[in-house]
Short mmCIF file of C-alpha atoms in Angstrom, two decimals:
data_model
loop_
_atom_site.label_atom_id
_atom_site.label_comp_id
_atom_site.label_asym_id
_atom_site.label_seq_id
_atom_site.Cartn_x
_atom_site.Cartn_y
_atom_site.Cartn_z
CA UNK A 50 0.00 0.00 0.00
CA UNK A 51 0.85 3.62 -0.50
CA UNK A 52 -0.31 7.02 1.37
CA UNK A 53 0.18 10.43 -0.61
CA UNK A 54 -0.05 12.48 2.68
CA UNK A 55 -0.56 16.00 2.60
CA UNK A 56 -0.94 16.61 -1.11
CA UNK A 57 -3.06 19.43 -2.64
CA UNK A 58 -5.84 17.29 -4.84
CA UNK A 59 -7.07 18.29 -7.94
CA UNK A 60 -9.22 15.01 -9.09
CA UNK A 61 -9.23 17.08 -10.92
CA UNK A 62 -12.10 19.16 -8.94
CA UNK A 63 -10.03 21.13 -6.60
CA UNK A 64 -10.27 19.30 -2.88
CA UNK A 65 -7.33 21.13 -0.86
CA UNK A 66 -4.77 19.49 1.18
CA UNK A 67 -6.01 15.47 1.52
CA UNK A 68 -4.45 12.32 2.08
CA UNK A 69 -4.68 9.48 -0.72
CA UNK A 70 -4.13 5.61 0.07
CA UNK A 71 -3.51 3.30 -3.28
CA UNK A 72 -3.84 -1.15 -2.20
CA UNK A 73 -4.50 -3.31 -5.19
CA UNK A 74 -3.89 -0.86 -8.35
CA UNK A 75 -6.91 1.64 -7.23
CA UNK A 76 -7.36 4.23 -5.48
CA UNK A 77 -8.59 2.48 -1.64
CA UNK A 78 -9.31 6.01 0.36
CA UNK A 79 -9.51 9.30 0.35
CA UNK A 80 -8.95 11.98 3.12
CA UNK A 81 -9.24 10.64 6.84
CA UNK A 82 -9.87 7.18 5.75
CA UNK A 83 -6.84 7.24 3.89
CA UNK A 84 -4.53 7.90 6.67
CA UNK A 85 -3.27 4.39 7.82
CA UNK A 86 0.14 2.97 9.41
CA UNK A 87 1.78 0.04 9.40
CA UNK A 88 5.17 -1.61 8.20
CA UNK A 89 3.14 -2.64 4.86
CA UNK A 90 2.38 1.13 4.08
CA UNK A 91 4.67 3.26 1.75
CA UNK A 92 4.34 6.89 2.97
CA UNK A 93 5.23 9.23 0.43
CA UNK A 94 5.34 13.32 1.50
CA UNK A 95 2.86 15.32 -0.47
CA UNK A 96 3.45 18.52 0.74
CA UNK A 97 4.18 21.38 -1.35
CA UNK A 98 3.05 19.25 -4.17
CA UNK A 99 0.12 19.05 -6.45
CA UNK A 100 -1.87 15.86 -6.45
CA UNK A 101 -3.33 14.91 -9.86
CA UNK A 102 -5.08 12.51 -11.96
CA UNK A 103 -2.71 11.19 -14.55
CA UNK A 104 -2.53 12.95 -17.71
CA UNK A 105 -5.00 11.42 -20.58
CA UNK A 106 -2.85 12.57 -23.68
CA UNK A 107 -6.44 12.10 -26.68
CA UNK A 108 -3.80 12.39 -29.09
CA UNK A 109 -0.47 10.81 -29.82
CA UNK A 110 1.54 9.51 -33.02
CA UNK A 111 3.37 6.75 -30.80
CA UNK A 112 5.06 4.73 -33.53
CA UNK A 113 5.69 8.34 -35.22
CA UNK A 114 4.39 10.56 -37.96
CA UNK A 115 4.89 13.66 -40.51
CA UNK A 116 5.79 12.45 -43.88
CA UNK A 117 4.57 15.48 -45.51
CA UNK A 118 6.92 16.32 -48.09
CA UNK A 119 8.54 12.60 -48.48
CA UNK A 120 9.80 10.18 -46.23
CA UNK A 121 12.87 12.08 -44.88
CA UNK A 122 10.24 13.86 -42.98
CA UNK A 123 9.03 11.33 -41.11
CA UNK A 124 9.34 12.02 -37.03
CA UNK A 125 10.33 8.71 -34.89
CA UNK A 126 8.77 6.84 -32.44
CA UNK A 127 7.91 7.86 -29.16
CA UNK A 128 9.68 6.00 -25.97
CA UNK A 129 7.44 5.75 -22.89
CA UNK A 130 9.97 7.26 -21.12
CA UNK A 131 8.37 10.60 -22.74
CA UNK A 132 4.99 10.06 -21.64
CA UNK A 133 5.98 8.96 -18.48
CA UNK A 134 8.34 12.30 -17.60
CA UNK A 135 5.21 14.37 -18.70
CA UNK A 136 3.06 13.01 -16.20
CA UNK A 137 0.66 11.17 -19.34
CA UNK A 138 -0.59 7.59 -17.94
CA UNK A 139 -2.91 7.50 -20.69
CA UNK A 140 -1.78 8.09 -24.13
CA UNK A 141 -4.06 7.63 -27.32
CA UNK A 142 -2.28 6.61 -30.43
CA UNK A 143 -3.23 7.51 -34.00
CA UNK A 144 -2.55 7.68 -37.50
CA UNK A 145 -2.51 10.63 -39.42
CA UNK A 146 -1.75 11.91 -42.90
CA UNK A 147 0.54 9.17 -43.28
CA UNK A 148 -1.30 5.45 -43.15
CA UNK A 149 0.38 3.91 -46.13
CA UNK A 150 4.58 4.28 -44.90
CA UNK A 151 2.46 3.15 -41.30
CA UNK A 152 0.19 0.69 -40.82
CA UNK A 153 -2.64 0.44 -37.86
CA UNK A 154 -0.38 -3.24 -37.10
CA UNK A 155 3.03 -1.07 -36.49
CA UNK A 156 0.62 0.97 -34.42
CA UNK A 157 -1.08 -1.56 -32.51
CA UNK A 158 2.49 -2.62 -31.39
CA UNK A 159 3.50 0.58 -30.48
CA UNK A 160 0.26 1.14 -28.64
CA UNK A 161 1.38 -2.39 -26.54
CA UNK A 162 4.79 -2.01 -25.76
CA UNK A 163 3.76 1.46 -24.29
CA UNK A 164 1.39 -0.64 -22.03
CA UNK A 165 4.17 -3.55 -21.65
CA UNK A 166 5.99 -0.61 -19.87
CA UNK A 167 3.11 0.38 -17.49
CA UNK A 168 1.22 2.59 -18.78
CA UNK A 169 -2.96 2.73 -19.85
CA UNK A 170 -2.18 3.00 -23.25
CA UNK A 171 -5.14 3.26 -26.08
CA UNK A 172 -5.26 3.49 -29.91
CA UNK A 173 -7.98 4.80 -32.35
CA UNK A 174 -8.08 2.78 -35.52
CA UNK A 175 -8.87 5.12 -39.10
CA UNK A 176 -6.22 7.59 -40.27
CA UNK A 177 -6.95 11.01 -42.61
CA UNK A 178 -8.37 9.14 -45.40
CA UNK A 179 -12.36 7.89 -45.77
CA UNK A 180 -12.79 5.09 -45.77
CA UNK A 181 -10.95 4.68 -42.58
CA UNK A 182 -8.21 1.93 -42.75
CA UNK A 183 -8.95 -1.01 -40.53
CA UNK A 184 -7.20 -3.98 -38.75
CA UNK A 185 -10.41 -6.58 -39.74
CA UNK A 186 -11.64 -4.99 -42.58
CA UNK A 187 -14.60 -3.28 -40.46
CA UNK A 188 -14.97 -0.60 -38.44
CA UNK A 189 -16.93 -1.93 -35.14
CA UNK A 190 -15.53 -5.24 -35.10
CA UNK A 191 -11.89 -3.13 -34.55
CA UNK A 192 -13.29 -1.44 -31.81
CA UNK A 193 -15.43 -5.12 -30.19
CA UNK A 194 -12.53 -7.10 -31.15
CA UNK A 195 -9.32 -5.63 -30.19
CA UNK A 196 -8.83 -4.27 -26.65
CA UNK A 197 -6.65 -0.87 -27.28
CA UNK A 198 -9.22 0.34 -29.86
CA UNK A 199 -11.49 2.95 -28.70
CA UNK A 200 -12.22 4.67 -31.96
CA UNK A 201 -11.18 6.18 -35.12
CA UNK A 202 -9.05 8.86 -36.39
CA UNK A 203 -7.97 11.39 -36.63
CA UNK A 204 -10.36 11.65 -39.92
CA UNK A 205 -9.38 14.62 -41.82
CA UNK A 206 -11.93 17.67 -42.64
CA UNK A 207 -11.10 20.83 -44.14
CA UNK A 208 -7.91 19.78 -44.79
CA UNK A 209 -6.07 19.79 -48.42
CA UNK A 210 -4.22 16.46 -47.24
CA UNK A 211 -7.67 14.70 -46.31
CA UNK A 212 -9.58 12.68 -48.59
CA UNK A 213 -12.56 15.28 -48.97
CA UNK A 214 -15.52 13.03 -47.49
CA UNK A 215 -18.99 13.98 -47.97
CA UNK A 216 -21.35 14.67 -44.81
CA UNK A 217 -23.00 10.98 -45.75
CA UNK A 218 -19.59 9.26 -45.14
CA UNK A 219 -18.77 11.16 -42.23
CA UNK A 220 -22.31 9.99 -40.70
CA UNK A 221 -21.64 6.56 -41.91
CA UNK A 222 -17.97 6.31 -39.74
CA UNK A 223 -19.16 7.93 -36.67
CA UNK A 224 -22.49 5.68 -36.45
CA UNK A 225 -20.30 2.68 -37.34
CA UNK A 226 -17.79 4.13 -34.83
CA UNK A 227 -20.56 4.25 -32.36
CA UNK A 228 -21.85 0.92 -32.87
CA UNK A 229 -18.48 -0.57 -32.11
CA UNK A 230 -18.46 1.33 -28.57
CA UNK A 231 -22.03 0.54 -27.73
CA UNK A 232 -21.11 -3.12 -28.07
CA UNK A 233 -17.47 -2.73 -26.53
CA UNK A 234 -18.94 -0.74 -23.51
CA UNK A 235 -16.37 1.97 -24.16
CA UNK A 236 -14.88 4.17 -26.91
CA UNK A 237 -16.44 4.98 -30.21
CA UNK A 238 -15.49 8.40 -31.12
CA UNK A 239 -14.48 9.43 -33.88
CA UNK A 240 -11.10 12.06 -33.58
CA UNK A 241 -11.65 14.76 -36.06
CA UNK A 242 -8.98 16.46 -37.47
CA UNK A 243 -9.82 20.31 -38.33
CA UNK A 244 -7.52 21.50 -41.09
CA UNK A 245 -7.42 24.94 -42.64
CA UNK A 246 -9.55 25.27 -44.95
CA UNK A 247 -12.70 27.64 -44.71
CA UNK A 248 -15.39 24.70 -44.22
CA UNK A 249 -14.12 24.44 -40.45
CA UNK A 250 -16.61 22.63 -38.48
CA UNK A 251 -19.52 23.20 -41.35
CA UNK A 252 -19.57 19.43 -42.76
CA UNK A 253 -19.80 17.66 -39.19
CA UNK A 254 -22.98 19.60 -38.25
CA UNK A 255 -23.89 18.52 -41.55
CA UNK A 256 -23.26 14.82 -40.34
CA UNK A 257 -25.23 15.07 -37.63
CA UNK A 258 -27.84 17.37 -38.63
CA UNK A 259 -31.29 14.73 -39.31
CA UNK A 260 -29.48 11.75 -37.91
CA UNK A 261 -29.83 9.87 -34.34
CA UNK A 262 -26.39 10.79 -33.57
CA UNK A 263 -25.26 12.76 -31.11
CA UNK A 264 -22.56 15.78 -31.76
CA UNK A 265 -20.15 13.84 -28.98
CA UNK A 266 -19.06 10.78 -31.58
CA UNK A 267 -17.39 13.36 -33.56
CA UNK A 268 -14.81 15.10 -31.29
CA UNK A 269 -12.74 18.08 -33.75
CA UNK A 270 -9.13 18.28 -32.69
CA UNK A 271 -6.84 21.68 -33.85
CA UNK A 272 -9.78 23.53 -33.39
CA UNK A 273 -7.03 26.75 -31.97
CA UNK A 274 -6.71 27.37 -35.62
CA UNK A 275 -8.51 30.64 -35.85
CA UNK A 276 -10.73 32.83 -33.52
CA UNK A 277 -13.30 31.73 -36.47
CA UNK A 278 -13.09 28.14 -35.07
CA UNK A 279 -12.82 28.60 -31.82
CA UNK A 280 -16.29 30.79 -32.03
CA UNK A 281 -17.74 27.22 -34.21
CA UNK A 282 -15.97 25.33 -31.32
CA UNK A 283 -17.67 27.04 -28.44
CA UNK A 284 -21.13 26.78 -30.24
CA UNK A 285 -19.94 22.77 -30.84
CA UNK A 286 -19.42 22.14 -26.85
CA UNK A 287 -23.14 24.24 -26.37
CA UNK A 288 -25.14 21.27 -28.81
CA UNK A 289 -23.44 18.54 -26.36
CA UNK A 290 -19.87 17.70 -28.33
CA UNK A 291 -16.13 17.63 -26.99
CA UNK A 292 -13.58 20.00 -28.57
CA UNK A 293 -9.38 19.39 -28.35
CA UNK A 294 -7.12 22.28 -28.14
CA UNK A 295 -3.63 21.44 -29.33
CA UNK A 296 -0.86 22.72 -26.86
CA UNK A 297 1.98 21.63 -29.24
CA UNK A 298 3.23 24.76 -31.46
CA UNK A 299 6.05 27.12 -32.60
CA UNK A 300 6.63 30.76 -32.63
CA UNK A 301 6.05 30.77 -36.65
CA UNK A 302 2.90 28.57 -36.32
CA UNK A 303 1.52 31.38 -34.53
CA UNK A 304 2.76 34.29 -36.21
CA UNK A 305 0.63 32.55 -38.94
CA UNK A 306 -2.47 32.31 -36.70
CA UNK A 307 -2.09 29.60 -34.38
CA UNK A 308 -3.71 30.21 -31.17
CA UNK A 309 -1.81 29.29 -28.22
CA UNK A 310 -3.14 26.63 -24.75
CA UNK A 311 -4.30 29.15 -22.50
CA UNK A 312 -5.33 32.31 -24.85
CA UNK A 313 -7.79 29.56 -26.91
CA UNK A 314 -9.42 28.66 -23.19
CA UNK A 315 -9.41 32.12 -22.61
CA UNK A 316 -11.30 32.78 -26.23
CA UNK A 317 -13.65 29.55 -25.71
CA UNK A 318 -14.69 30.69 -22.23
CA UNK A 319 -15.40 34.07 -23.28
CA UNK A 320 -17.66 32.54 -26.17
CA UNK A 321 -19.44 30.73 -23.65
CA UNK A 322 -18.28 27.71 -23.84
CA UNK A 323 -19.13 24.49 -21.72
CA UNK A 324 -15.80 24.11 -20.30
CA UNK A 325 -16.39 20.61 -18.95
CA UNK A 326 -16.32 19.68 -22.50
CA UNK A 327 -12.57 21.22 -23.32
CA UNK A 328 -9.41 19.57 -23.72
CA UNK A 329 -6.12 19.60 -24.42
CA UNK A 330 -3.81 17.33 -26.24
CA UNK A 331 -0.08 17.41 -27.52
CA UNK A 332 -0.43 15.58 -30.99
CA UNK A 333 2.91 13.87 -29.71
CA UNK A 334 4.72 12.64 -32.83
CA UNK A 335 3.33 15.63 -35.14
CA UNK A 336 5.68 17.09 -37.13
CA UNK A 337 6.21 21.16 -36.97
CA UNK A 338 7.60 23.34 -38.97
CA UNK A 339 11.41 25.01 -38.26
CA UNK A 340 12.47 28.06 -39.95
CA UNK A 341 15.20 30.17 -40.04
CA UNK A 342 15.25 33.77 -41.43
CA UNK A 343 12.16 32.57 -43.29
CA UNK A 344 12.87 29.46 -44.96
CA UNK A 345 11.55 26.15 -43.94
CA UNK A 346 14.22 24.32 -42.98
CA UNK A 347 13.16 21.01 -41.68
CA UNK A 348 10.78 19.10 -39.46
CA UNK A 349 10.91 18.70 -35.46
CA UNK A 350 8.03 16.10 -33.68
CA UNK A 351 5.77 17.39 -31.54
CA UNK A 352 6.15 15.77 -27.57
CA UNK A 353 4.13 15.06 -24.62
CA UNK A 354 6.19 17.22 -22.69
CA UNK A 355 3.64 20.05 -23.91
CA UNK A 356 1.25 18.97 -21.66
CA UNK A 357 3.17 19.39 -18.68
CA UNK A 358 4.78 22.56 -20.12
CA UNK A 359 0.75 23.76 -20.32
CA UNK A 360 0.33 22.83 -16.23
CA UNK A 361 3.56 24.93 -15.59
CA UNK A 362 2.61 27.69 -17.81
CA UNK A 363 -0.76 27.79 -16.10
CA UNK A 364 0.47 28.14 -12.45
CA UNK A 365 2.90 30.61 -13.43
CA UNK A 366 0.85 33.25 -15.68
CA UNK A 367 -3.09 31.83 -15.33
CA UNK A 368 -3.39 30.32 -11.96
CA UNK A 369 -7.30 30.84 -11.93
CA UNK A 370 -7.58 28.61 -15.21
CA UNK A 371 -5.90 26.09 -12.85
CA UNK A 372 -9.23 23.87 -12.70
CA UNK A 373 -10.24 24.34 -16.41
CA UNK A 374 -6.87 22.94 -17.37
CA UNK A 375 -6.22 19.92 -15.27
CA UNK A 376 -10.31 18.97 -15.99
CA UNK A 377 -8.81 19.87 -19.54
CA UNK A 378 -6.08 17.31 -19.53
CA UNK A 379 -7.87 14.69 -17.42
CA UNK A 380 -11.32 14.43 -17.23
CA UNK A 381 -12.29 16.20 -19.95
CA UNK A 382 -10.58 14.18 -23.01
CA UNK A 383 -11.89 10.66 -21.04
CA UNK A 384 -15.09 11.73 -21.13
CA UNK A 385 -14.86 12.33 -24.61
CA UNK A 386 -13.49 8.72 -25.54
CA UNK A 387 -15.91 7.20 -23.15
CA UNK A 388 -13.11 5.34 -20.85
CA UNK A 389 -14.51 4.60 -17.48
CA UNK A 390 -12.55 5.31 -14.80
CA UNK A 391 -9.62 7.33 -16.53
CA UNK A 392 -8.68 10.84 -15.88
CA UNK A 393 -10.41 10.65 -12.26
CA UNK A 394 -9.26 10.22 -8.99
CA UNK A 395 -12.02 8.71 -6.61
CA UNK A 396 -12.31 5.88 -3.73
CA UNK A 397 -12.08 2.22 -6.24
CA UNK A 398 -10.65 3.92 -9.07
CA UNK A 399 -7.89 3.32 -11.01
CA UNK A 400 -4.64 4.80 -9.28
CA UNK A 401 -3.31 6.43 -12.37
CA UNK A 402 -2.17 10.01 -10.73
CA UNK A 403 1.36 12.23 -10.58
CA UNK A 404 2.50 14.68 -8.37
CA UNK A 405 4.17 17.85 -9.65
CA UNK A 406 5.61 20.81 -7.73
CA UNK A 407 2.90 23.03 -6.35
CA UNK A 408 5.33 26.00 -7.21
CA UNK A 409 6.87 25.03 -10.82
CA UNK A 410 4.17 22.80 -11.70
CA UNK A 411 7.00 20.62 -13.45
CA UNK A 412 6.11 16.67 -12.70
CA UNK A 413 8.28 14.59 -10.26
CA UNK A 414 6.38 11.37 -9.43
CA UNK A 415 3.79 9.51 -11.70
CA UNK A 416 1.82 6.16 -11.02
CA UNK A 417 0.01 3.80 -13.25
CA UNK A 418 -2.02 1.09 -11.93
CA UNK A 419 -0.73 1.49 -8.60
CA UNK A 420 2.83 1.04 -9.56
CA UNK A 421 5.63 4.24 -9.54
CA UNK A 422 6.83 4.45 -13.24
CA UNK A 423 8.89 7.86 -11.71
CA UNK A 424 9.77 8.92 -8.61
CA UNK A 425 11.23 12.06 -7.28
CA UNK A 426 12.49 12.97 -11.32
CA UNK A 427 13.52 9.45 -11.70
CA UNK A 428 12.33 6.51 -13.91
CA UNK A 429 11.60 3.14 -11.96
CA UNK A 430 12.39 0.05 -13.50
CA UNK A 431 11.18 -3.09 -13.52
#
């Protein structure tokens, strides 16, 4: 057994300074029940530290991405050393532009070894092209059939690189998509990625519009674009659906518009958003743009570490937004893949959680299924 004493709880609603007791993998007590003795109990100091659910990271390239451009541009694969230093217990892995140099297999075994190593790792089957690419030729029997698989994507819309679907196939993937998580008891959503182009979030209201489906199965990632889709976003999260902020960016990304973390809660908030329906993601593996003096002059990947540079960032210049972000990087994104239990902690739930420094905000101890994976900065093997 282990007791977090003295900790400052987010899970992620804010709870103060509690005690936390993990026995078996979960989460046994919380607060004066927790607080227990004995030569079988592993006390662990919480104070001056913030006490947190475990990230739940909705999108990932694990086994790598890019491409754009030809295969030089690929970005590699993602240790779980990466996650595990960013405090993410929960990564989601995905294809993107690139599902023909990649395959949903080589992703499938990335999504494994990443649990192999501890941690409550997912996958969404799909890629940017409709129809989505499969691992049994069907959509629901990916997501009934094989445990990582919790839904499709990220399916490309208004997006030059995308395959252009029509509102009809877009209704047809997310109500297949649904099926599959009806019948699995978890997942199907489909990860939408939101490109560029001027159609923003126009042909998924479009899907839904005169079906029985429900604007949550189709949850738009990138939507910190443009103040034009953040104002379709906030509207999105009023009719009942999720929407994903990317943290992951560069200085020339948002000289070109980007929006960054914090100023696209800010903007979502302000155009009343339901901020229980907000997250955040790093799109770890995504490739982004370097320049110098103007001229494009390669690729570098996108990390994980962005969501723990968005905690810090938050404590140090937006400590209000403290409970919108940690709902935002927990909670939030679970409830938008439908998986029970994740991104929460409460008594006889999973103990996925981290502690980071209540000052810096930087991570120093994570936990998945009640086992360390880091301690004090440090990486625990075995």
């Amino acid at each position: 057994m282990t007791l977090i004493a003295g900790a400052d709880l987010y899970a992620p609603e804010p709870r103060g300074t509690t005690d936390l007791l993990v026995a078996g993998g979960r989460v046994a007590a919380l607060g004066a029940g927790a607080a227990v003795q004995g030569d079988a109990v592993e006390t662990v100091d919480g104070r001056g530290k913030l006490l947190l659910p475990g990230l739940v990271d909705a999108l990932t390239h694990p086994c790598g991405g890019g491409g754009e451009g030809g295969f030089a541009n690929r970005t590699a694969a993602i240790p779980a050393a990466d996650f595990i230093r960013a405090g993410v217990t929960a990564p989601v892995g995905a294809l993107g532009t690139d599902s023909i140099g990649r395959s949903l297999e080589v992703l499938y075994g990335s999504v494994m070894a990443l649990r192999g190593h501890g941690l409550r790792a997912f996958m969404l089957s799909g890629a940017y092209r409709v129809p989505a690419p499969t691992l049994t030729g069907d959509i629901a029997r990916d997501l009934v059939l094989i445990d990582p698989v919790v839904g499709i994507g990220e399916v490309a819309v208004a997006e030059h690189r995308g395959t252009q679907p029509t509102a009809q196939e877009l209704r047809r993937l997310a109500a297949e998509t649904r099926l599959g998580g009806t019948l699995k008891g978890c997942g199907g959503t489909v990860l939408v990625h939101v490109g560029e182009g001027a159609e923003r979030l126009a042909l998924l209201r479009e899907a839904i519009a005169g079906s029985d489906l429900p604007a949550g199965v189709l949850y738009p990632t990138h939507v910190n674009r443009s103040h034009a889709l953040l104002a379709e976003a906030a509207a999105w999260t009023r009719e009942g659906g999720f929407v994903d902020i990317t943290v992951s960016t560069t200085p020339e990304l948002i000289a070109a518009g980007d929006i960054t973390a914090l100023d696209a809660l800010a903007a979502l908030r302000e155009g009343d958003a339901d901020l229980s329906r907000i997250s955040f993601s790093s799109d770890a593996g995504g490739s982004l743009p370097l320049y110098r003096d103007g001229e494009l002059v390669g690729l570098q990947a996108a990390a994980p570490s962005a969501l723990n540079d968005l905690l810090a960032e938050t404590l140090q210049k937006a400590p209000d937004q403290l409970p919108a972000v940690i709902a935002g990087l927990t909670a939030n994104p679970a409830a938008a893949l439908r998986l029970p239990g994740v991104g929460r902690l409460l008594a006889g739930g999973p103990a996925d959680l981290l502690l980071a420094d209540a000052q810096s905000g930087r991570v120093t101890d994570v936990m998945a299924k009640g086992r360390w994976l880091m301690r004090d900065g440090e990486l625990v093997n075995g």
